Amino acid sequence: MRGVIMHAPGDVRVEDRETPTLVETTDAILRVAAACVCKSDLWPYRGIEAVDGPAPMGHEYVGVVEQVGEDVENIEVGDFVLGSFFASDNTCEICRAGYQTHCVHRQPGAATGAQSQYVRVPLADGTLVATPGMPDDDLIPSLLAASDVLGTGWFAAVAAEAGPGKTVAVVGDGAVGLLGVLAAKQLGAERIITMSRHADRQALAREFGATDIVTERGDEGVARVKELTGGLGAHSVIEAVGTQESMMQAIRSTRPGGHVGYVGVAHDVALPGEELFFSGVHLHGGPAPVRRFLPELIELIWDRTIDPGRVFDLTLPLEQAAEGYRAMDERRAIKVLLAP
Amino acid sequence: MRGVIMHAPGDVRVEDRETPTLVETTDAILRVAAACVCKSDLWPYRGIEAVDGPAPMGHEYVGVVEQVGEDVENIEVGDFVLGSFFASDNTCEICRAGYQTHCVHRQPGAATGAQSQYVRVPLADGTLVATPGMPDDDLIPSLLAASDVLGTGWFAAVAAEAGPGKTVAVVGDGAVGLLGVLAAKQLGAERIITMSRHADRQALAREFGATDIVTERGDEGVARVKELTGGLGAHSVIEAVGTQESMMQAIRSTRPGGHVGYVGVAHDVALPGEELFFSGVHLHGGPAPVRRFLPELIELIWDRTIDPGRVFDLTLPLEQAAEGYRAMDERRAIKVLLAP
């Protein structure tokens, strides 16, 4: 089969790879209907994370079940399914509490190599959720978004306790931040402030429910959020970047007693204890337990209540994956869908 | 009147000070019935925080109202009252949300100088709460505890979401940590693990409701908590120390999705972003909004449901304050009550 391999920073190629087969009796093999490039794929692409030899890429996928191991019960051959980037059993105490990314049997690198024609998914019963039937083509981008960026933005909004009567601020205008806006809107937030300086992303944020745009960053961005909230700060702040500046901007934009939901993967971040202490905010985040939200998100997509697939502003055949990476690296695209 | 003055690290004296008088129309003057030495008073006493010239000491108090300003409506001359170490209006949006320590009109150093015969309390209507009548003498230590250490331990337990079915771990066996145990018990926690290596404090923790004692610290302490919780960590962890080690011990003792309530004032703490991110815990804390809990705590004390005054293991006349500081500094006492 064909699949994406990263050889070195900036060097992404589509090559022949061995088609995956069942390894454990709890595995499933999917024929990938759509995959995509994640912002986290850009860390090694940009040389910020090391690339240890040729690495199969991709961890977001939707597809049709081709084979299942003999212990798989909830998923059948022919089902259209999606799952998150962590495999989880969905039955342990941690999963039952809604933290499947911390499942006691979790497999973080589970569906690695999903930018390809086929992918093996471990713990299929716990990890995968089937759609009510075969989706119309136009639903596929939204279902694919649910498998990572929507699930992550949704978790951030839940962690930030977005809800009725709340003012929500969003730091980060990538796919996750934009879908955090969509999630906050769905959760009933009264006012949603997006921090963005890109016209196209501002426009999509408004479509998703943003009521205010703040173009300033850092301390000036914080001051602007305070101005918009009677000097108090937002009730709920979504952090979707993962840098020192973005974390501090999020914490400082939150009112005392308010909630920060942070899902940007922390790179070289150290939170000053004394400032955090006197801020009085709640802090919650981490790798999003997307699996918790999948049934609800699939329903909202199936009913066409939400259209998170709008974040894919470039669709390419799998064979042109290298161009997809370039477009995201150069910020010509918010998020790139790859069709095998 | 007589009052405690700190002249330099280690140099605490009881001297004649001017009796406070009404300054604002929203002030009250109290005749102090009991005050005490706070662990935070030891920071300057030990030279860790600077002492800028002679400083009146103390911020925990209970007493009888002697005078009120003309705009005070809720409190009357003759009332027995208590209040927290922050003056707050209790009417602003932040107060109404339960974060009186972040009140938009807050006065952090409000009742400074409470280790004395009289004290001025600003924003009396918002800050002070009257007891149902004149308390019996044996209730005074408990009411005094409510004004800071109990209120702080209670907030930590609430922030850590201690409750029915939960396993709570407590890092720190000072008065706040011990009263965090009492709070967790009252809130219905199923199991309470105290981390302590002092026999007297372990005994008091057990009286307050601790079910398990862990004497190990740091990574070994974390391993022991994990062992006691099926490898997962506690649901709720109370942090009542405020050092880098104690914060990391608290975070690492918490299961993914669990809650850390931290009330130790952070000194030279920096939280590593990546570890925090992948821990998946909730973090909440800061200067405790004691005022939020006062009506409930007064009721529990008045009904003799709880006896938090047990943390005072040394009572001295105000004139012997210097000995009180020494006893706490040398860990001969958990907490010292000063009777004017």
XYZ file of C-alpha atoms in Angstrom:
680
model
C 0.000 0.000 0.000
C 0.979 3.675 -0.220
C 1.777 5.725 2.877
C 3.539 8.871 4.079
C 7.083 8.550 5.446
C 9.088 11.367 7.022
C 12.791 10.836 6.352
C 14.120 14.045 7.858
C 12.899 17.556 8.697
C 11.255 18.939 5.581
C 11.544 15.585 3.769
C 8.163 13.884 3.469
C 7.543 11.222 0.796
C 4.707 8.897 -0.190
C 6.111 5.400 -0.597
C 5.181 1.747 -0.771
C 4.751 0.377 2.733
C 3.733 -3.045 3.926
C -0.033 -3.265 4.361
C -0.736 -3.703 8.087
C -2.173 -6.984 9.341
C -3.805 -8.086 12.583
C -1.286 -8.481 15.406
C -3.432 -8.769 18.531
C -6.839 -10.412 18.733
C -8.243 -7.017 19.790
C -7.009 -5.194 16.644
C -8.937 -3.923 13.659
C -7.615 -3.079 10.189
C -9.235 -0.096 8.467
C -9.231 1.008 4.862
C -8.613 4.712 5.356
C -11.279 6.959 3.823
C -9.526 10.175 4.809
C -6.528 11.215 6.893
C -4.929 14.553 7.537
C -1.859 16.513 8.566
C -1.758 17.575 12.211
C -0.038 20.657 13.542
C 1.897 18.286 15.797
C 3.308 16.654 12.621
C 5.015 20.001 11.992
C 7.188 19.702 15.126
C 9.435 17.039 13.520
C 8.895 18.559 10.040
C 10.411 21.781 11.334
C 13.219 19.955 13.142
C 11.985 21.021 16.590
C 11.425 17.364 17.497
C 13.958 14.755 16.381
C 13.198 12.412 13.471
C 14.665 8.972 14.258
C 15.007 7.411 10.848
C 12.130 7.013 8.361
C 8.851 7.423 10.280
C 5.323 6.550 9.103
C 3.165 9.640 9.715
C -0.401 10.469 10.673
C -2.692 9.655 13.590
C -6.067 11.034 12.487
C -8.296 8.816 10.385
C -11.753 7.700 9.398
C -12.354 4.562 7.417
C -14.101 1.283 6.806
C -13.371 -1.827 8.860
C -11.640 -4.457 6.690
C -10.748 -7.071 9.311
C -11.209 -7.563 13.032
C -9.384 -9.777 15.509
C -11.325 -12.603 17.090
C -11.896 -10.791 20.380
C -13.431 -7.692 18.791
C -17.147 -7.488 19.585
C -18.411 -3.937 19.122
C -17.128 -3.279 15.604
C -17.888 -5.257 12.455
C -16.312 -5.607 9.040
C -17.918 -2.984 6.799
C -18.580 -0.448 9.590
C -17.546 3.127 8.959
C -15.583 4.102 12.061
C -13.499 6.773 13.684
C -11.254 6.745 16.709
C -8.869 8.963 18.531
C -5.081 9.109 18.370
C -4.768 7.096 21.608
C -5.969 3.523 21.753
C -7.848 2.853 24.991
C -9.869 -0.023 26.421
C -12.746 2.281 27.474
C -13.498 -0.006 30.411
C -10.849 0.755 33.069
C -11.538 3.099 35.972
C -9.719 5.988 34.286
C -11.607 5.523 31.000
C -14.916 5.309 32.848
C -14.067 8.641 34.465
C -13.688 10.075 30.948
C -9.902 10.168 30.657
C -9.298 7.624 27.891
C -6.000 9.254 26.909
C -4.763 8.054 30.324
C -6.314 4.557 30.058
C -4.325 2.036 32.080
C -3.898 0.066 28.843
C -3.492 3.059 26.568
C -1.320 2.931 23.475
C -0.345 6.508 22.676
C 1.220 5.917 19.276
C -1.656 3.621 18.382
C -2.778 4.443 14.871
C 0.573 5.899 13.816
C 0.950 5.790 10.065
C -2.659 6.726 9.361
C -1.595 8.892 6.400
C -1.846 5.793 4.225
C -4.324 3.439 2.599
C -4.707 1.089 5.551
C -4.134 1.379 9.266
C -4.084 -1.034 12.193
C -5.999 0.149 15.267
C -5.316 -1.650 18.571
C -8.007 -2.116 21.258
C -10.613 -1.675 18.529
C -13.592 -2.207 20.841
C -12.534 0.596 23.132
C -11.014 2.941 20.584
C -13.365 2.950 17.609
C -16.909 4.250 17.293
C -19.075 3.378 14.278
C -21.253 5.947 12.535
C -24.971 5.131 12.158
C -24.344 4.083 8.527
C -22.145 4.923 5.547
C -21.715 8.707 5.587
C -22.403 10.986 2.664
C -19.144 12.221 1.169
C -19.658 15.749 2.443
C -19.726 14.489 6.060
C -16.316 12.853 5.848
C -14.231 15.972 6.592
C -16.321 16.679 9.687
C -16.053 13.085 10.930
C -12.312 13.227 10.352
C -12.150 16.481 12.344
C -13.940 14.742 15.225
C -11.106 12.209 15.510
C -8.678 14.857 16.758
C -9.036 18.613 16.297
C -12.749 18.838 17.079
C -12.451 16.413 19.989
C -9.512 18.411 21.298
C -11.207 21.798 20.920
C -14.320 20.334 22.549
C -12.343 19.013 25.510
C -10.676 22.412 25.900
C -14.081 24.099 26.012
C -15.362 21.557 28.547
C -12.168 21.912 30.641
C -12.640 25.693 30.532
C -16.255 25.156 31.657
C -17.687 27.087 28.730
C -21.457 27.286 29.096
C -24.533 29.499 29.329
C -23.867 32.998 30.621
C -20.119 32.608 30.198
C -17.646 34.745 28.302
C -15.076 32.507 26.632
C -11.738 33.672 25.215
C -9.739 31.531 22.798
C -5.952 31.799 22.503
C -4.830 30.249 19.214
C -6.541 30.383 15.819
C -5.420 27.039 14.409
C -7.906 24.248 13.755
C -8.135 23.350 17.457
C -8.691 26.945 18.580
C -11.311 27.492 15.869
C -13.126 24.310 16.866
C -12.868 25.434 20.485
C -14.987 28.388 19.351
C -17.493 26.010 17.757
C -17.561 23.900 20.932
C -18.044 26.928 23.197
C -20.945 28.034 21.027
C -22.554 24.570 21.156
C -22.079 24.467 24.916
C -24.099 27.680 25.156
C -21.469 30.364 25.786
C -22.879 33.866 25.710
C -19.852 35.612 24.289
C -16.796 34.210 22.502
C -13.642 36.262 22.041
C -11.194 34.902 19.457
C -7.602 36.058 19.550
C -6.446 36.081 15.915
C -4.675 38.328 13.467
C -5.478 36.411 10.264
C -8.512 37.593 8.277
C -9.439 34.119 6.955
C -9.296 32.559 10.408
C -11.219 35.447 11.950
C -13.936 34.880 9.339
C -14.164 31.165 10.126
C -14.181 31.930 13.859
C -17.164 34.226 13.314
C -18.933 31.502 11.327
C -18.324 29.114 14.224
C -19.787 31.584 16.747
C -17.130 34.126 17.762
C -18.692 37.427 18.823
C -15.482 39.457 19.266
C -12.040 39.420 17.677
C -8.898 40.530 19.494
C -5.861 41.041 17.271
C -3.434 42.051 20.023
C -1.141 39.465 21.597
C 0.691 39.039 24.915
C 0.042 41.699 27.551
C -1.840 43.871 25.050
C -4.118 40.962 24.209
C -4.744 40.397 27.912
C -5.558 44.092 28.406
C -8.029 43.949 25.501
C -9.816 40.888 26.952
C -10.027 42.658 30.327
C -11.465 45.739 28.611
C -14.137 43.591 26.978
C -15.061 41.939 30.307
C -15.499 44.885 32.659
C -11.913 44.625 33.855
C -12.409 41.118 35.241
C -11.192 38.753 32.514
C -13.072 35.940 30.793
C -14.850 33.213 32.751
C -13.375 30.529 30.487
C -10.208 30.583 28.414
C -9.191 27.998 25.838
C -5.445 27.698 25.239
C -4.602 25.961 21.956
C -0.975 26.833 21.233
C 1.344 25.402 23.888
C 4.020 28.068 24.312
C 5.062 30.018 27.398
C 3.545 33.178 25.932
C 0.222 31.563 25.064
C -0.110 29.861 28.470
C 0.573 33.103 30.333
C -1.774 34.981 27.998
C -4.472 32.427 28.785
C -3.938 32.517 32.558
C -3.829 36.325 32.641
C -6.974 36.624 30.498
C -8.974 34.544 33.004
C -10.828 36.108 35.937
C -10.136 34.829 39.468
C -12.135 31.655 39.954
C -12.382 31.224 36.174
C -11.202 28.230 34.167
C -8.352 27.709 31.719
C -8.688 24.687 29.417
C -5.298 24.080 27.800
C -4.679 21.647 24.984
C -1.654 23.094 23.188
C 1.136 20.552 23.722
C 3.504 22.297 26.128
C 6.940 22.973 24.630
C 9.453 24.612 27.003
C 6.746 25.918 29.320
C 7.338 26.606 33.027
C 4.480 28.148 34.989
C 5.553 30.583 37.717
C 4.056 29.235 40.949
C 3.499 32.532 42.693
C 1.678 34.170 39.783
C -0.444 31.062 39.266
C -1.261 30.974 42.998
C -2.414 34.579 43.137
C -4.325 34.310 39.853
C -6.929 32.095 41.522
C -7.765 30.338 38.239
C -8.608 26.708 37.587
C -6.230 24.942 35.216
C -7.089 21.741 33.389
C -5.958 20.201 30.140
C -3.564 17.778 28.549
C -3.939 15.271 25.727
C -7.653 15.390 24.983
C -9.712 12.292 25.829
C -11.408 12.576 22.454
C -13.013 9.149 22.861
C -15.234 10.541 25.659
C -16.926 12.905 23.246
C -17.108 10.820 20.036
C -20.676 9.490 20.338
C -22.006 13.006 20.986
C -19.872 14.591 18.253
C -20.848 11.973 15.659
C -24.508 12.661 16.411
C -24.079 16.427 16.013
C -22.262 15.896 12.698
C -24.704 13.256 11.439
C -27.628 15.597 12.139
C -25.722 18.393 10.385
C -25.963 20.547 13.510
C -22.250 21.350 13.275
C -19.847 21.481 10.343
C -16.349 21.238 11.823
C -14.990 19.975 8.478
C -14.841 23.650 7.477
C -11.348 23.768 9.015
C -10.015 21.725 6.079
C -9.228 24.449 3.581
C -7.052 22.252 1.384
C -7.787 18.714 0.155
C -5.121 16.751 -1.672
C -4.702 13.199 -2.895
C -2.501 11.177 -0.555
C 0.221 11.114 -3.234
C 0.623 14.910 -2.799
C 1.151 14.740 0.959
C 4.466 16.632 0.688
C 2.610 19.648 -0.685
C 0.132 19.345 2.197
C 2.942 19.548 4.747
C 4.434 22.549 2.913
C 1.074 24.359 2.830
C 0.581 23.923 6.578
C 4.188 24.790 7.379
C 3.899 28.013 5.366
C 0.481 28.724 6.902
C -1.140 28.682 3.488
C -3.623 26.175 4.876
C -5.280 25.831 8.301
C -5.565 22.063 7.928
C -4.978 19.658 5.052
C -7.121 16.611 4.272
C -5.418 13.706 2.490
C -7.605 11.391 0.381
C -6.002 7.965 -0.156
C -3.062 49.253 73.662
C -0.603 46.363 73.542
C 0.343 44.694 70.266
C 2.991 42.546 68.575
C 5.696 44.278 66.530
C 8.331 42.500 64.445
C 11.525 44.554 64.360
C 13.749 42.140 62.473
C 13.970 38.426 61.751
C 13.730 36.626 65.080
C 12.944 39.860 66.937
C 9.304 39.993 68.001
C 8.172 42.263 70.854
C 4.897 43.218 72.502
C 4.731 47.019 72.774
C 2.390 49.904 73.284
C 0.728 50.812 70.013
C -1.853 53.419 69.226
C -5.378 51.993 69.577
C -6.936 51.933 66.097
C -9.852 54.227 65.306
C -12.415 54.363 62.533
C -10.923 55.674 59.268
C -13.583 54.860 56.664
C -17.320 54.903 57.239
C -17.340 51.199 56.351
C -14.845 50.213 59.085
C -15.393 48.399 62.357
C -13.171 48.351 65.422
C -12.976 45.058 67.321
C -11.787 44.220 70.787
C -9.768 41.112 69.994
C -10.864 38.012 71.936
C -8.149 35.789 70.477
C -5.486 36.030 67.796
C -2.779 33.658 66.672
C 0.534 33.122 64.957
C 0.329 32.033 61.322
C 2.878 29.915 59.539
C 3.140 32.766 57.032
C 4.340 34.991 59.925
C 7.384 32.721 60.040
C 8.547 33.752 56.547
C 9.728 37.200 57.773
C 10.582 35.772 61.219
C 13.022 33.425 59.493
C 14.378 36.174 57.246
C 13.022 34.520 54.084
C 10.811 37.546 53.472
C 12.177 41.032 54.151
C 11.110 42.972 57.264
C 10.809 46.677 56.347
C 11.121 48.405 59.692
C 8.913 47.664 62.721
C 5.806 45.805 61.485
C 2.552 45.177 63.410
C 1.829 41.434 63.119
C -1.153 39.117 62.873
C -4.116 38.750 60.533
C -6.288 36.108 62.243
C -8.767 37.286 64.838
C -12.100 36.891 66.567
C -13.565 39.565 68.766
C -16.369 41.822 69.869
C -17.446 44.859 67.857
C -16.598 48.075 69.749
C -17.447 50.684 67.130
C -18.809 50.755 63.596
C -18.649 53.400 60.868
C -21.880 55.085 59.869
C -22.279 53.038 56.681
C -22.009 49.656 58.411
C -25.368 47.869 58.375
C -24.882 44.144 58.953
C -22.759 44.240 62.089
C -23.613 45.865 65.424
C -21.680 47.011 68.453
C -21.525 44.068 70.848
C -21.600 41.358 68.154
C -19.050 38.581 68.392
C -17.547 38.391 64.912
C -14.910 36.772 62.787
C -13.553 37.585 59.373
C -10.863 36.521 56.994
C -7.428 37.986 56.372
C -8.670 39.770 53.220
C -11.274 42.511 53.491
C -13.870 42.163 50.728
C -17.168 43.858 49.889
C -18.957 40.508 49.352
C -21.182 42.129 46.726
C -19.047 42.427 43.553
C -19.265 39.876 40.753
C -16.086 38.103 41.888
C -17.283 37.883 45.523
C -20.666 36.582 44.413
C -18.846 33.856 42.500
C -17.191 32.886 45.796
C -13.745 34.415 45.294
C -13.739 37.107 47.988
C -9.925 37.075 48.198
C -10.030 38.512 44.664
C -12.831 41.029 45.392
C -12.538 44.056 43.112
C -12.331 46.179 46.297
C -10.269 43.741 48.285
C -7.765 44.934 50.875
C -5.232 42.123 51.300
C -3.416 43.494 54.328
C -6.733 44.416 55.881
C -6.678 43.356 59.504
C -2.880 43.496 59.778
C -1.826 43.957 63.369
C -4.468 41.621 64.768
C -2.021 40.236 67.354
C -3.114 43.045 69.674
C -5.961 44.198 71.878
C -7.900 46.027 69.181
C -8.021 45.830 65.416
C -9.587 47.895 62.642
C -11.413 45.872 59.978
C -12.237 47.632 56.683
C -15.352 46.793 54.639
C -16.910 45.407 57.816
C -20.245 44.519 56.199
C -18.587 42.312 53.596
C -15.741 40.970 55.688
C -17.200 40.110 59.085
C -19.711 37.447 60.060
C -21.396 37.479 63.492
C -21.868 34.311 65.524
C -25.410 33.478 66.710
C -24.544 34.870 70.165
C -21.651 35.193 72.613
C -19.683 31.945 72.283
C -18.738 29.724 75.206
C -15.019 30.055 75.930
C -14.259 26.579 74.644
C -15.579 27.527 71.180
C -13.226 30.466 70.761
C -10.218 28.486 69.453
C -12.399 26.818 66.823
C -13.934 30.116 65.712
C -10.451 31.599 65.505
C -9.343 28.628 63.383
C -12.236 29.300 61.002
C -10.881 32.770 60.259
C -7.863 31.341 58.426
C -6.497 27.805 58.779
C -9.840 26.002 58.770
C -11.197 28.189 55.971
C -8.013 27.557 53.986
C -8.006 23.793 54.542
C -11.702 23.730 53.666
C -11.114 25.628 50.428
C -8.295 23.229 49.541
C -10.614 20.259 50.047
C -13.338 21.905 47.956
C -10.802 22.832 45.238
C -9.587 19.214 45.267
C -13.243 18.113 44.931
C -13.097 15.904 48.006
C -16.418 14.113 48.408
C -18.256 10.807 48.720
C -16.438 7.853 47.165
C -13.215 9.809 46.827
C -9.728 9.004 48.068
C -8.071 12.194 49.270
C -4.333 12.602 49.916
C -2.986 15.506 51.962
C 0.535 16.870 51.465
C 1.529 18.914 54.526
C 0.766 18.230 58.184
C 0.642 21.787 59.483
C -2.605 23.292 60.766
C -3.935 23.853 57.232
C -3.137 20.309 56.102
C -4.673 18.825 59.253
C -7.813 20.896 58.807
C -7.849 19.826 55.156
C -8.241 16.303 56.577
C -11.135 17.472 58.758
C -12.732 19.206 55.751
C -12.343 16.161 53.491
C -14.007 14.026 56.172
C -16.912 16.476 56.535
C -17.293 16.594 52.749
C -17.777 12.829 52.778
C -14.443 11.478 51.508
C -14.188 7.704 51.722
C -10.489 7.469 52.418
C -8.030 10.122 53.584
C -4.276 9.615 53.298
C -2.160 11.995 55.384
C 1.487 12.458 54.504
C 3.243 13.091 57.822
C 6.268 11.912 59.748
C 5.386 13.469 63.136
C 3.610 11.217 65.647
C 1.609 14.052 67.292
C 0.359 15.349 63.941
C -0.429 11.846 62.713
C -2.533 11.344 65.856
C -4.461 14.580 65.290
C -4.918 13.703 61.603
C -6.470 10.389 62.660
C -8.783 12.205 65.089
C -9.837 14.479 62.219
C -10.586 11.509 59.956
C -7.376 10.275 58.294
C -7.581 6.574 57.434
C -3.987 6.069 56.243
C -0.637 7.621 57.082
C 2.239 7.867 54.622
C 5.574 8.793 56.154
C 7.588 8.773 52.913
C 8.218 12.012 51.025
C 8.953 13.013 47.441
C 8.988 10.204 44.860
C 8.743 7.562 47.587
C 5.685 9.277 49.011
C 4.135 9.351 45.538
C 4.869 5.638 45.056
C 3.214 4.870 48.403
C 0.048 6.807 47.491
C -0.070 4.966 44.154
C 0.308 1.651 45.997
C -2.641 2.546 48.233
C -4.815 3.482 45.235
C -4.446 0.520 42.888
C -1.626 2.225 40.990
C -3.824 5.115 39.902
C -3.205 7.896 42.421
C -5.693 9.735 44.633
C -8.831 11.373 43.211
C -8.192 14.521 45.239
C -4.947 15.905 46.613
C -4.620 18.792 49.043
C -1.314 20.682 48.872
C -0.632 22.761 51.989
C 3.092 23.523 51.911
C 4.005 25.667 48.910
C 7.401 24.374 47.826
C 8.516 22.912 44.492
C 8.803 19.479 46.108
C 5.366 19.576 47.709
C 3.669 20.823 44.530
C 5.259 18.086 42.412
C 4.439 15.505 45.097
C 0.819 16.641 44.992
C 0.562 16.606 41.182
C 2.253 13.208 40.907
C 0.032 11.703 43.633
C -3.121 12.618 41.685
C -4.701 10.288 39.133
C -5.357 11.584 35.597
C -8.556 13.600 35.667
C -8.173 14.053 39.438
C -7.997 17.350 41.302
C -5.194 19.135 43.136
C -6.294 21.841 45.591
C -3.230 23.897 46.512
C -3.128 26.491 49.249
C 0.512 26.531 50.311
C 1.798 29.990 49.356
C 4.149 29.294 46.439
C 7.761 30.191 47.164
C 10.185 29.654 44.237
C 7.893 27.239 42.469
C 7.944 26.698 38.690
C 5.657 24.013 37.283
C 7.066 22.119 34.283
C 4.517 22.570 31.484
C 5.054 19.258 29.745
C 4.727 17.151 32.893
C 1.654 19.098 33.975
C 0.137 18.665 30.496
C 0.615 14.907 30.432
C -0.514 14.491 34.051
C -4.091 15.327 33.054
C -4.904 16.700 36.517
C -7.044 19.670 37.496
C -5.210 22.385 39.405
C -6.932 25.008 41.518
C -5.935 27.012 44.534
C -4.505 30.288 45.715
C -5.311 32.540 48.651
C -8.400 30.903 50.122
C -11.686 32.795 49.866
C -12.392 31.987 53.515
C -15.339 34.394 53.586
C -17.275 32.063 51.257
C -17.278 29.320 53.862
C -17.671 31.293 57.120
C -21.447 30.972 57.625
C -21.261 27.189 57.125
C -18.149 26.792 59.275
C -19.596 28.875 62.123
C -22.687 26.661 62.113
C -20.628 23.447 62.245
C -18.580 24.854 65.135
C -21.589 26.284 66.984
C -23.326 22.895 66.795
C -20.102 21.255 68.005
C -20.043 19.056 64.893
C -16.379 19.906 64.321
C -13.612 20.939 66.686
C -10.917 22.572 64.536
C -9.572 24.447 67.567
C -7.686 21.222 68.370
C -4.859 22.528 66.144
C -3.958 25.076 68.828
C -1.594 23.070 70.994
C -0.164 26.083 72.790
C -2.063 29.015 74.295
C -0.176 32.017 75.630
C -1.060 35.469 76.897
C -0.439 38.131 74.239
C 2.479 39.452 76.315
C 4.346 36.174 75.634
C 3.989 36.367 71.845
C 7.766 36.073 71.351
C 7.695 32.626 72.948
C 4.793 31.713 70.659
C 6.834 32.597 67.578
C 9.791 30.600 68.912
C 7.620 27.549 69.621
C 6.234 27.547 66.079
C 9.614 28.255 64.513
C 11.129 25.321 66.400
C 8.102 23.141 65.558
C 7.348 22.659 69.251
C 3.801 23.810 68.495
C 1.500 23.264 65.506
C -0.263 26.570 66.102
C -0.172 29.132 68.904
C -3.197 31.019 70.241
C -2.558 34.462 71.771
C -5.055 35.721 74.357
C -4.982 39.521 74.727
